[in-house]
Short mmCIF file of C-alpha atoms in Angstrom, two decimals:
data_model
loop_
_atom_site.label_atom_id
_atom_site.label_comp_id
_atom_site.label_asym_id
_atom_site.label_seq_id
_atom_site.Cartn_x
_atom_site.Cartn_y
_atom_site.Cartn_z
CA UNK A 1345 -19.84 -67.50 70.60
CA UNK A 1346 -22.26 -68.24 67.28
CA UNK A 1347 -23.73 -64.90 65.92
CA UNK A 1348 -27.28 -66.19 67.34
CA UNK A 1349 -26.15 -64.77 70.44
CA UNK A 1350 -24.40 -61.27 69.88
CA UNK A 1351 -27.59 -59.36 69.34
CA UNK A 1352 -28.53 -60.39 72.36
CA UNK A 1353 -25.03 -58.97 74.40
CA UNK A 1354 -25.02 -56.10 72.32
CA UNK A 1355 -29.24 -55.10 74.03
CA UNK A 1356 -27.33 -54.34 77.21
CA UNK A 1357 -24.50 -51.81 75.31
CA UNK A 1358 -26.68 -48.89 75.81
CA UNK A 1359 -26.84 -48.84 79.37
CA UNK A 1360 -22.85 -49.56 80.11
CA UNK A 1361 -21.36 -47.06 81.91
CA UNK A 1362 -18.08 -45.35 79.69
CA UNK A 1363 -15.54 -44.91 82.85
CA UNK A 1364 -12.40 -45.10 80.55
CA UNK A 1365 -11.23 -41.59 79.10
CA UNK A 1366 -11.89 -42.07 75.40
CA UNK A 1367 -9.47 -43.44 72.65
CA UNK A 1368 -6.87 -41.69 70.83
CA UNK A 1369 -6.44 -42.48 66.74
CA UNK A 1370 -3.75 -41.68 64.96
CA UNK A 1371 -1.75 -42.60 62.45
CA UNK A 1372 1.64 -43.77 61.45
CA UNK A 1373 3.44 -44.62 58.16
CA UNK A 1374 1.24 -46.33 56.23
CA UNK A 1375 -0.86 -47.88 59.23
CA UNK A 1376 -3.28 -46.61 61.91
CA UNK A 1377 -2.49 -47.12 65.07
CA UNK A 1378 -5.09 -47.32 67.81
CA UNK A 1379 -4.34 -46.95 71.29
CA UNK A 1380 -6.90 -49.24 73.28
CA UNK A 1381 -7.14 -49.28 77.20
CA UNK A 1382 -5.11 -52.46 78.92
CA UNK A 1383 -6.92 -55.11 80.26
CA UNK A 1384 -6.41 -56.21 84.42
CA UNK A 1385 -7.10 -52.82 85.20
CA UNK A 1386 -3.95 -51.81 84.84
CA UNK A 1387 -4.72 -48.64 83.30
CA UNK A 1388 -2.19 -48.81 80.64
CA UNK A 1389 -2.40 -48.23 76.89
CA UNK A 1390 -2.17 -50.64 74.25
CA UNK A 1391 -1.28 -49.87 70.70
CA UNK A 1392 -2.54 -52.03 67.65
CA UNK A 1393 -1.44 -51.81 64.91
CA UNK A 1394 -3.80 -52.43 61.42
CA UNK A 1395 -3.74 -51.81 57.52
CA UNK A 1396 -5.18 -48.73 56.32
CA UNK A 1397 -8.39 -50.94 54.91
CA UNK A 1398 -9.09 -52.66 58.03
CA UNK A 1399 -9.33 -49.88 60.39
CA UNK A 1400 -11.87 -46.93 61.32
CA UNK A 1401 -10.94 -43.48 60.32
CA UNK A 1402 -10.45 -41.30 63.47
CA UNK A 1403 -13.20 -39.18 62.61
CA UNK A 1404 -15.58 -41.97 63.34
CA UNK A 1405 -13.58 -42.92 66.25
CA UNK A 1406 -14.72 -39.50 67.37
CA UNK A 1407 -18.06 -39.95 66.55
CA UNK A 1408 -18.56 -43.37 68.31
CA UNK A 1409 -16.53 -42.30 71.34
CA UNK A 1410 -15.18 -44.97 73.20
CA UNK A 1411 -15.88 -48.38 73.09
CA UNK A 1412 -16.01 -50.78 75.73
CA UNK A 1413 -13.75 -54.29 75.74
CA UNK A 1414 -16.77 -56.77 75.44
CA UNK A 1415 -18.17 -54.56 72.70
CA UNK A 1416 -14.92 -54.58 70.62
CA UNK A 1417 -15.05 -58.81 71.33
CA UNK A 1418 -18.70 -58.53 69.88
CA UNK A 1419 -18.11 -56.71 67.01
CA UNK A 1420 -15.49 -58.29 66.01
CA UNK A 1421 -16.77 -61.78 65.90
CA UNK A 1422 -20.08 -60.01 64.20
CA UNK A 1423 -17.83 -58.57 61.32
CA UNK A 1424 -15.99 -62.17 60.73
CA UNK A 1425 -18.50 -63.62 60.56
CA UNK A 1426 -20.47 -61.35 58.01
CA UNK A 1427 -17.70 -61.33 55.60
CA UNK A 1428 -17.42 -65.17 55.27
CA UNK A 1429 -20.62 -65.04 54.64
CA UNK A 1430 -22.59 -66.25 57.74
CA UNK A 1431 -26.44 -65.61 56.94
CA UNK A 1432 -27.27 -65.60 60.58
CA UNK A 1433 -24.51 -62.41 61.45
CA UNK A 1434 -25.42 -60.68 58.04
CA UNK A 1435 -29.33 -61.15 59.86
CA UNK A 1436 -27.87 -59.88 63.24
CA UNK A 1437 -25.71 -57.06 61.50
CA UNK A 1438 -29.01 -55.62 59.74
CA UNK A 1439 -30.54 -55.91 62.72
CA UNK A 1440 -28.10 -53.84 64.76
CA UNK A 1441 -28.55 -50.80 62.02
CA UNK A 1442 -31.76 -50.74 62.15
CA UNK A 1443 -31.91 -50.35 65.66
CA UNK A 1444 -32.50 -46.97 67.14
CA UNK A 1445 -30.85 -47.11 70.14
CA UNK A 1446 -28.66 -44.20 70.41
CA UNK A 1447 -25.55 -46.35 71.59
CA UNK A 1448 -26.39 -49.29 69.04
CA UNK A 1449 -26.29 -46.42 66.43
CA UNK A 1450 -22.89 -45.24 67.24
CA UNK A 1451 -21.82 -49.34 66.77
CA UNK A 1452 -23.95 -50.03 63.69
CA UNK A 1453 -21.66 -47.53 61.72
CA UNK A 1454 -17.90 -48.56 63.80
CA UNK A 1455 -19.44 -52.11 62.12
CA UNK A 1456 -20.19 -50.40 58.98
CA UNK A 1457 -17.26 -48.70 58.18
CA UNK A 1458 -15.34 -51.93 58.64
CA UNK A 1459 -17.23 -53.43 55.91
CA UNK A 1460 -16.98 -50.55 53.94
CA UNK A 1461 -13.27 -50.79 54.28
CA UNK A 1462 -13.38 -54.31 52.65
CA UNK A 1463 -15.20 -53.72 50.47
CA UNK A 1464 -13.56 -51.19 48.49
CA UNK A 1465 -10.54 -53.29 49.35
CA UNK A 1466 -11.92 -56.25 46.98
CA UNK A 1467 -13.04 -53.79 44.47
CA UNK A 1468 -9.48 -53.12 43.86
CA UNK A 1469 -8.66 -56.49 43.76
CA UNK A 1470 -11.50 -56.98 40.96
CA UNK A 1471 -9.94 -53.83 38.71
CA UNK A 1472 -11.91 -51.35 40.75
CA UNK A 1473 -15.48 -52.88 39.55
CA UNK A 1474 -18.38 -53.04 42.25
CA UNK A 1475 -19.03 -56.09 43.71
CA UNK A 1476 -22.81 -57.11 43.59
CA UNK A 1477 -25.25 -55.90 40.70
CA UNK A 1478 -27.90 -53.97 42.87
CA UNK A 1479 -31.67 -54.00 41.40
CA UNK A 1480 -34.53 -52.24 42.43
CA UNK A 1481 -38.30 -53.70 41.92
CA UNK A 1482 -41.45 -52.43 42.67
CA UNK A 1483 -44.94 -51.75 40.54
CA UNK A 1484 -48.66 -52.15 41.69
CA UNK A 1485 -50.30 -54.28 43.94
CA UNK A 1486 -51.07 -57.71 42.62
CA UNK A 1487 -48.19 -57.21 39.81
CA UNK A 1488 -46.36 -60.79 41.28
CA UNK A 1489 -43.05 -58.83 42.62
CA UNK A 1490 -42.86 -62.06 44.88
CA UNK A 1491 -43.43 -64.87 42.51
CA UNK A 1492 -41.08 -62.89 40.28
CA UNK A 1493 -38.27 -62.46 42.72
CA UNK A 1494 -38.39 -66.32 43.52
CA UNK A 1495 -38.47 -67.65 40.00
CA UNK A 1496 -35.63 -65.48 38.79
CA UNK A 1497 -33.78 -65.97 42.62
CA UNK A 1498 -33.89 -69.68 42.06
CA UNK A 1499 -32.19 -69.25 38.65
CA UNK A 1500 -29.65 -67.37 39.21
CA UNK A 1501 -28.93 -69.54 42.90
CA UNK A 1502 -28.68 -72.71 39.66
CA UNK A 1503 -26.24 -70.69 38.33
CA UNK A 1504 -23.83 -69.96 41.09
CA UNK A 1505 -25.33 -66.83 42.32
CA UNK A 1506 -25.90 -65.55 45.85
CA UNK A 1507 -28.89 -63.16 45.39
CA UNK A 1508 -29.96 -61.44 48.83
CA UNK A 1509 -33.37 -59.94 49.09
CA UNK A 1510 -34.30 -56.99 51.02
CA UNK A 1511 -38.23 -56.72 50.73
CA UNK A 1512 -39.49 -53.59 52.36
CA UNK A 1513 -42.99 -54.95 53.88
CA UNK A 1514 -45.81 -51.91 54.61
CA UNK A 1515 -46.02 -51.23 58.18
CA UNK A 1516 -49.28 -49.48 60.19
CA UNK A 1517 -48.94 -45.61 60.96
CA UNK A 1518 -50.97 -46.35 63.67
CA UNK A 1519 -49.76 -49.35 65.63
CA UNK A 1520 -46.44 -49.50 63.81
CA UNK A 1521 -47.38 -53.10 62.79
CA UNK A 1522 -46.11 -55.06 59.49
CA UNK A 1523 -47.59 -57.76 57.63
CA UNK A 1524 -44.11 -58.97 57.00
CA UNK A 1525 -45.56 -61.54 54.27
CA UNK A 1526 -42.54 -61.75 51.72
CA UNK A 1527 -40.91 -64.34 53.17
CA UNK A 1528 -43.57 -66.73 53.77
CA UNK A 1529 -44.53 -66.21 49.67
CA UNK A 1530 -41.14 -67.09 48.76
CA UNK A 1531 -41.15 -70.42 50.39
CA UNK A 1532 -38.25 -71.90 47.80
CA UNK A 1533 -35.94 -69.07 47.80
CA UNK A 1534 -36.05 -68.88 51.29
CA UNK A 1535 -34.45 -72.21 52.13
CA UNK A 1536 -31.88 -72.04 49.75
CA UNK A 1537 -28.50 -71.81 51.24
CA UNK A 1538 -27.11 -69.84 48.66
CA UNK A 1539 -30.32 -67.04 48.92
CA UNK A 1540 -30.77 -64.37 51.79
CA UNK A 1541 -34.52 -62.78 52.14
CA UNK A 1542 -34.55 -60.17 54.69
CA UNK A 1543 -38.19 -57.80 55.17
CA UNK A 1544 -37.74 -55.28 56.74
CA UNK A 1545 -41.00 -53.19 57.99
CA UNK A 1546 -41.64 -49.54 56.74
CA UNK A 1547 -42.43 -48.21 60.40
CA UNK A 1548 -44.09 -45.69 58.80
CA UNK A 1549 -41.68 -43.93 56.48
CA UNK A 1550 -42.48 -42.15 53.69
CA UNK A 1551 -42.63 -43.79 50.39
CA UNK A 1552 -41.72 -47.32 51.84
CA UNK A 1553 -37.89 -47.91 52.32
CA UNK A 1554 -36.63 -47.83 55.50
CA UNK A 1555 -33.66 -45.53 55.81
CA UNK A 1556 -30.95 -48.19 56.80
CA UNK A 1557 -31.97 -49.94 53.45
CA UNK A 1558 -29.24 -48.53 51.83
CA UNK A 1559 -27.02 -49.31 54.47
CA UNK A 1560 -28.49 -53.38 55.04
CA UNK A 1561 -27.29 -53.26 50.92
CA UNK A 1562 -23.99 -52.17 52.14
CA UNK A 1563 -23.67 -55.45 54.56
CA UNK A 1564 -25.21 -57.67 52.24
CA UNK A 1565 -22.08 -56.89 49.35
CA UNK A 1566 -20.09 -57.40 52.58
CA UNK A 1567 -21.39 -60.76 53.26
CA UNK A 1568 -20.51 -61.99 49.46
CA UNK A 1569 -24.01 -61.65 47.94
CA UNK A 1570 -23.05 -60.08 44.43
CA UNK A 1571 -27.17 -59.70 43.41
CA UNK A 1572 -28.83 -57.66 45.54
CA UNK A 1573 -32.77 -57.30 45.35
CA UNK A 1574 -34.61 -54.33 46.72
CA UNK A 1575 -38.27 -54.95 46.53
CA UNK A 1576 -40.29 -51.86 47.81
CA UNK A 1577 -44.45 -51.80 48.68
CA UNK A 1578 -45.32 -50.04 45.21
CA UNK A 1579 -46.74 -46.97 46.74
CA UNK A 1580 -46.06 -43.48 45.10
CA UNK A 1581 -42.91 -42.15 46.45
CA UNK A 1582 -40.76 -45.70 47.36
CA UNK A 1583 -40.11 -45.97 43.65
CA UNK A 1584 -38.35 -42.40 43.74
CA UNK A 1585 -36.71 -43.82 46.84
CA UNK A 1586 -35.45 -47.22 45.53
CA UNK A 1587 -33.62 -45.26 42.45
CA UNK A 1588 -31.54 -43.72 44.75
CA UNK A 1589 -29.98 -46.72 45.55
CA UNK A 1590 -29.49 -49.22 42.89
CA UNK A 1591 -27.55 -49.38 40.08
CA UNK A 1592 -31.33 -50.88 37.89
CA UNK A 1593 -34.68 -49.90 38.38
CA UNK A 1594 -37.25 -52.40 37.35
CA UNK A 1595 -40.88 -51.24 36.83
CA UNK A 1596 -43.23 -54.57 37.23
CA UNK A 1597 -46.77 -54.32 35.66
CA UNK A 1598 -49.62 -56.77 35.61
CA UNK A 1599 -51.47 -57.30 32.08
CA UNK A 1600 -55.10 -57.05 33.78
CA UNK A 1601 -56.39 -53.39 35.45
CA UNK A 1602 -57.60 -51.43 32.32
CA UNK A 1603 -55.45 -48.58 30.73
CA UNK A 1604 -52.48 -49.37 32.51
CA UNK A 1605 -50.95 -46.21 31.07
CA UNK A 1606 -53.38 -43.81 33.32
CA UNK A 1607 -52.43 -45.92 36.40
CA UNK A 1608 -48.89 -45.04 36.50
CA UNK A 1609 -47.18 -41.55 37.18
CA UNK A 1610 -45.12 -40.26 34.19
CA UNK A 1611 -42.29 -39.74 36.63
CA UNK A 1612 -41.62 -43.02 37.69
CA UNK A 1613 -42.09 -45.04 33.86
CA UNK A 1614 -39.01 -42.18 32.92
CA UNK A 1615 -36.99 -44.22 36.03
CA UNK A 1616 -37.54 -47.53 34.63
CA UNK A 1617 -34.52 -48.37 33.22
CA UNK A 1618 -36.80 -52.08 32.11
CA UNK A 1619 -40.53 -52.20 32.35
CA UNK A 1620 -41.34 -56.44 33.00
CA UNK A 1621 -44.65 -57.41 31.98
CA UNK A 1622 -45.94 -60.35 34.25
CA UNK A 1623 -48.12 -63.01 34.05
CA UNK A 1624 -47.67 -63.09 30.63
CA UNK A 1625 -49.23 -66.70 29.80
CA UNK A 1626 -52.74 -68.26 29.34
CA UNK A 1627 -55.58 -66.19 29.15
CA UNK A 1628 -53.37 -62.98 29.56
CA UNK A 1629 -51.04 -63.26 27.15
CA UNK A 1630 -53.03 -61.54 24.63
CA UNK A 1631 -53.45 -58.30 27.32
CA UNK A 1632 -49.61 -59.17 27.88
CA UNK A 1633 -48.98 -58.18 24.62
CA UNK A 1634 -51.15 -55.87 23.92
CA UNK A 1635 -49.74 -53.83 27.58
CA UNK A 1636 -45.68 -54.74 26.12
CA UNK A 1637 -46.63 -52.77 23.08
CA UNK A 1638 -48.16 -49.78 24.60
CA UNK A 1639 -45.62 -49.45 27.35
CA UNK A 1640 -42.86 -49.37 24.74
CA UNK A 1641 -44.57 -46.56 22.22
CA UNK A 1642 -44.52 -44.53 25.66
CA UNK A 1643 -40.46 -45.03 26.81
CA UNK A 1644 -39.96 -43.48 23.15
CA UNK A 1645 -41.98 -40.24 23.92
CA UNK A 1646 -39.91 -39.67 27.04
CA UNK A 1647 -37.13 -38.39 27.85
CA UNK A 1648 -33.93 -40.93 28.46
CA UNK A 1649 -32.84 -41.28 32.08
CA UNK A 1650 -29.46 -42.45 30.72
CA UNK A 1651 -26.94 -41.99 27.97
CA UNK A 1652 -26.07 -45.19 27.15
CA UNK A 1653 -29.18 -47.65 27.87
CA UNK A 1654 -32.36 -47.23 26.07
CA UNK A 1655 -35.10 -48.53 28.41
CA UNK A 1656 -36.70 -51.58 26.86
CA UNK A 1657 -40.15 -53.61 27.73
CA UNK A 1658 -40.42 -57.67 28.36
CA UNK A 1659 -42.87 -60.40 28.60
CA UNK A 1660 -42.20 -63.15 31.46
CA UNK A 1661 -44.34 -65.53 32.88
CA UNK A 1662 -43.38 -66.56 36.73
CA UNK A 1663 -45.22 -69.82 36.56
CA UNK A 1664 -43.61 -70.99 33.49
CA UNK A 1665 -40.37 -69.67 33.43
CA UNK A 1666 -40.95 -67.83 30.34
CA UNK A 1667 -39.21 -65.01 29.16
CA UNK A 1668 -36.80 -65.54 32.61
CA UNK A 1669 -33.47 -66.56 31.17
CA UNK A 1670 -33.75 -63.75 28.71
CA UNK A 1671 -34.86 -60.58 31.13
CA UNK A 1672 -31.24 -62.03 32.87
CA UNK A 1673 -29.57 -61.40 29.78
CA UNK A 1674 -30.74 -58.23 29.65
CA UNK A 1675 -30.15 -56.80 33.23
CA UNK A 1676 -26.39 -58.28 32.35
CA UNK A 1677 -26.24 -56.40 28.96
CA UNK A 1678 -27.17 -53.18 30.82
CA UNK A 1679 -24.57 -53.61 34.14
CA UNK A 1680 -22.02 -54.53 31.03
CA UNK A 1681 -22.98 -51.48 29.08
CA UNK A 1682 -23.15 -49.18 32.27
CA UNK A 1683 -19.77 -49.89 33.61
CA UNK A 1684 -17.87 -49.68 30.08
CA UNK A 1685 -19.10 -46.07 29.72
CA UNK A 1686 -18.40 -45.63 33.88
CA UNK A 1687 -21.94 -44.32 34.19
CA UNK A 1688 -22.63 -47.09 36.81
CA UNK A 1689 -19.58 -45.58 38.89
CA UNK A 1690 -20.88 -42.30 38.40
CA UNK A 1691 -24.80 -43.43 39.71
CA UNK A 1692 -23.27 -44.79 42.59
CA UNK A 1693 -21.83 -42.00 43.60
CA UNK A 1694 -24.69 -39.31 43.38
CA UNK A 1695 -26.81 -42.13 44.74
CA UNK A 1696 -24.15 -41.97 48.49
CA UNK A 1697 -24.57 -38.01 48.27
CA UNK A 1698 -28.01 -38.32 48.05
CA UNK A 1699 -28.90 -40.79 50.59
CA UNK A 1700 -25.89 -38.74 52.93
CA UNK A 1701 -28.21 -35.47 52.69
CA UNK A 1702 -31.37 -37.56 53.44
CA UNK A 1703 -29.60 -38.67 56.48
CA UNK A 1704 -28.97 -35.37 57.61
CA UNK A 1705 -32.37 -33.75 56.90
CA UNK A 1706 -34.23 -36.77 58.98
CA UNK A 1707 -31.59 -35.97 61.58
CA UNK A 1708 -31.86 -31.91 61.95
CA UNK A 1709 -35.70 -32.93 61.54
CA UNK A 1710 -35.49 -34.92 65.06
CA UNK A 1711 -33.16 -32.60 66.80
CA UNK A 1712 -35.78 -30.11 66.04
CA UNK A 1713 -38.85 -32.01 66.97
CA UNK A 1714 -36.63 -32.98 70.07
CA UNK A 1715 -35.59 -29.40 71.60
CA UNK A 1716 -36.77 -28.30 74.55
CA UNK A 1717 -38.13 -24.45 73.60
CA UNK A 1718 -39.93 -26.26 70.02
CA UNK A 1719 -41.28 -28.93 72.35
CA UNK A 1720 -42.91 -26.15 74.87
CA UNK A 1721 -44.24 -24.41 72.07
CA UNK A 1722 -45.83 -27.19 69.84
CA UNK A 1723 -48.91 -28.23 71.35
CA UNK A 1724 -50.33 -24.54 71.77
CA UNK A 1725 -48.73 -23.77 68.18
CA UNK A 1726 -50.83 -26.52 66.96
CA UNK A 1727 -53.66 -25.73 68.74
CA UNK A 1728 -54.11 -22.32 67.10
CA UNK A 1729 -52.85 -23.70 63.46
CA UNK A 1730 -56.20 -26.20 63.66
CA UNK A 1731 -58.21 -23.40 64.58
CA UNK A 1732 -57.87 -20.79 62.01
CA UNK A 1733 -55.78 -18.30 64.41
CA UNK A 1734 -52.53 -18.81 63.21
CA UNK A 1735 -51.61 -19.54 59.69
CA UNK A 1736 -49.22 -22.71 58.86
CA UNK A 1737 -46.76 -20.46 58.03
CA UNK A 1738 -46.26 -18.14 60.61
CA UNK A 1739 -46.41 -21.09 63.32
CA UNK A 1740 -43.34 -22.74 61.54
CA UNK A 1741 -41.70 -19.45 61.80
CA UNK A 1742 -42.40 -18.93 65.21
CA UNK A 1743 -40.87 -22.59 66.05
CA UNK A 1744 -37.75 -22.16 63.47
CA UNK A 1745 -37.05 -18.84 65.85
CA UNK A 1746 -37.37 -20.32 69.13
CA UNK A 1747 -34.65 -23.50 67.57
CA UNK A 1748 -32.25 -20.69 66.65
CA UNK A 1749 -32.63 -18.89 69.71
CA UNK A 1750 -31.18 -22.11 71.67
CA UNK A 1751 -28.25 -22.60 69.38
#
């Protein structure tokens, strides 16, 4: 069975009945071996043996509880197929993440940690260096993050390449709806066999990247992609957001808008590890200029993000390929630079503590908002907060109490 059609087994997981007393892990020598349920009914125990890489640590065996036969089939054929690189199960693999199904959940990171496995298995066979170069991109609206990404996508495709895109679209708080419009902008890249462009809607979250953005980065190394594109919607805190999971941050900024200086938060020019100047041809390359010089009198007044790269400030023009072949020089002298002095080894590992703890917090949050004595007590709690009876304060007290008290 093609990968078209395991999303569409896997929508009926959830609702299977778990009849089988759960799995036992252990491990022996320099294996695991994992005792799976015989098939006929017979009630018997088979053990399997499998490499250290290859197989899930008992802790998440734990956490996933047990699996069912067809869903062991299914993910198996979904994780083959991601790591040779099929675009349609590295579609259906993001998919299943970003589901919040509690069940799908529990296989989205069984499927996970198998990737994770091989990948840090290649990494050792490439002398322990990552994989994929991960970038992040954002800047105003109207600063051409999409004409960018395709121009400098389709040369790096020319050059051997395979550049995956994850474009975080904006979604509605209200209806939950997303314009989902990267895609269709990046007509060229998107047929390209050697190119992945995945958007993936906001549904609301804070600051614009969906929390299983870091993981959909995680399948995409999987899948062979070794550039990795994170394009976020450019709206106050999805810049902060993006940093925390790629290895480059790239500020994009239009020459046209005025002082571009007092249009930008001091915060996030200090992330920029390269500030790209667009549109930098015709009538605007004068402004261009003008904006490239400004831009780099201001990284000099702030303080450095990093030790060993000094951020730096370029001109390119997306529709003619101006300035391109030289901004990819420059994102390879800084991953070059980066992983001599191991600072790039060292990012990426704050970057999985941080995004570990932001996993928990939005978890405790919706156990909270989810138990029974909060629930009873919000809408009056509320109710009183609106109305000037009952400071903000106190009422998150109250609630914080009546969680504790059911623990």
């Amino acid at each position: 069975m093609g990968c078209s059609g395991l999303l569409s087994r896997l929508r009926h997981l959830g609702s299977l009945s778990q009849t089988r007393p759960p799995r036992r892990w252990c491990v022996s020598g320099a294996a695991h071996v994992t005792l799976w349920p015989g098939g006929g009914g017979s009630g018997a125990w088979v053990s399997a043996e499998r490499p250290r890489w290859y197989c899930v640590e008992a802790a998440l065996g734990q956490q996933a509880g047990e699996l069912e036969a067809r869903e062991r089939r299914q993910l198996a054929q979904l994780y083959e197929g991601l790591i040779q690189g099929h675009r349609a199960c590295l579609a259906q693999s993001i998919t299943l993440v970003e589901s919040r199904h509690p069940r799908k959940k529990e296989l989205a990171q069984v499927l996970l940690q198998q990737v994770l496995a091989y990948r840090k298995r290649q990494e050792e066979l490439n002398g322990g260096k990552p994989l994929a170069f991960r970038v992040g991109l954002s800047g105003p609206p109207g600063a051409g993050k999409s004409s960018f990404i395709e121009v400098v996508g389709k040369m790096l495709t020319g050059r051997g390449h395979k550049v995956s895109v994850l474009a975080v679209d904006p979604s509605s708080c209200t209806t939950g709806g997303s314009l989902m419009g990267d895609k269709t902008r990046m007509t060229e890249l998107s047929r390209d066999m050697r190119a992945f462009i995945r958007p993936s809607p906001t549904s609301g979250t804070l600051g614009g990247v969906t929390r299983t953005t870091n993981e959909a980065i995680v399948l995409c190394e999987g899948a062979g992609y070794d550039i990795v594109l994170v394009e976020t919607v450019g709206v106050g805190q999805s810049e902060f957001a993006v940093a925390d999971m790629v290895d480059m941050f790239v500020l994009l900024i239009p020459p046209a808008g005025g002082d571009e200086l007092q249009g930008i938060k001091r915060g996030i020019i200090e992330m920029a590890d390269l500030v790209v100047v667009t549109k930098a041809d015709g009538d605007l390359l004068v402004p261009a200029r003008k904006i490239q010089a400004e831009y780099t009198s201001a990284l000099k007044l702030l303080r450095k993000k990093s030790k060993t790269w000094q951020p730096k400030v370029v001109q390119v023009s997306s529709r003619t390929g101006q300035g391109v072949p030289e901004l990819w020089a420059m994102l390879t002298e800084f991953q070059e630079a980066m992983l001599r002095s191991g600072e790039l080894v060292s990012r990426r590992q704050g970057q999985q503590k941080v995004w570990m703890w932001n996993v928990i917090q939005e978890s405790v949050l919706r156990l909270f908002q989810e138990h029974p004595a909060v629930r009873e007590q919000i809408p009056e709690l509320e109710r009183r907060v609106t109305s000037g009876a009952l400071s903000s304060g106190l009422a998150a007290d109250m609630l914080l109490k009546a969680f504790s008290a059911g623990h």
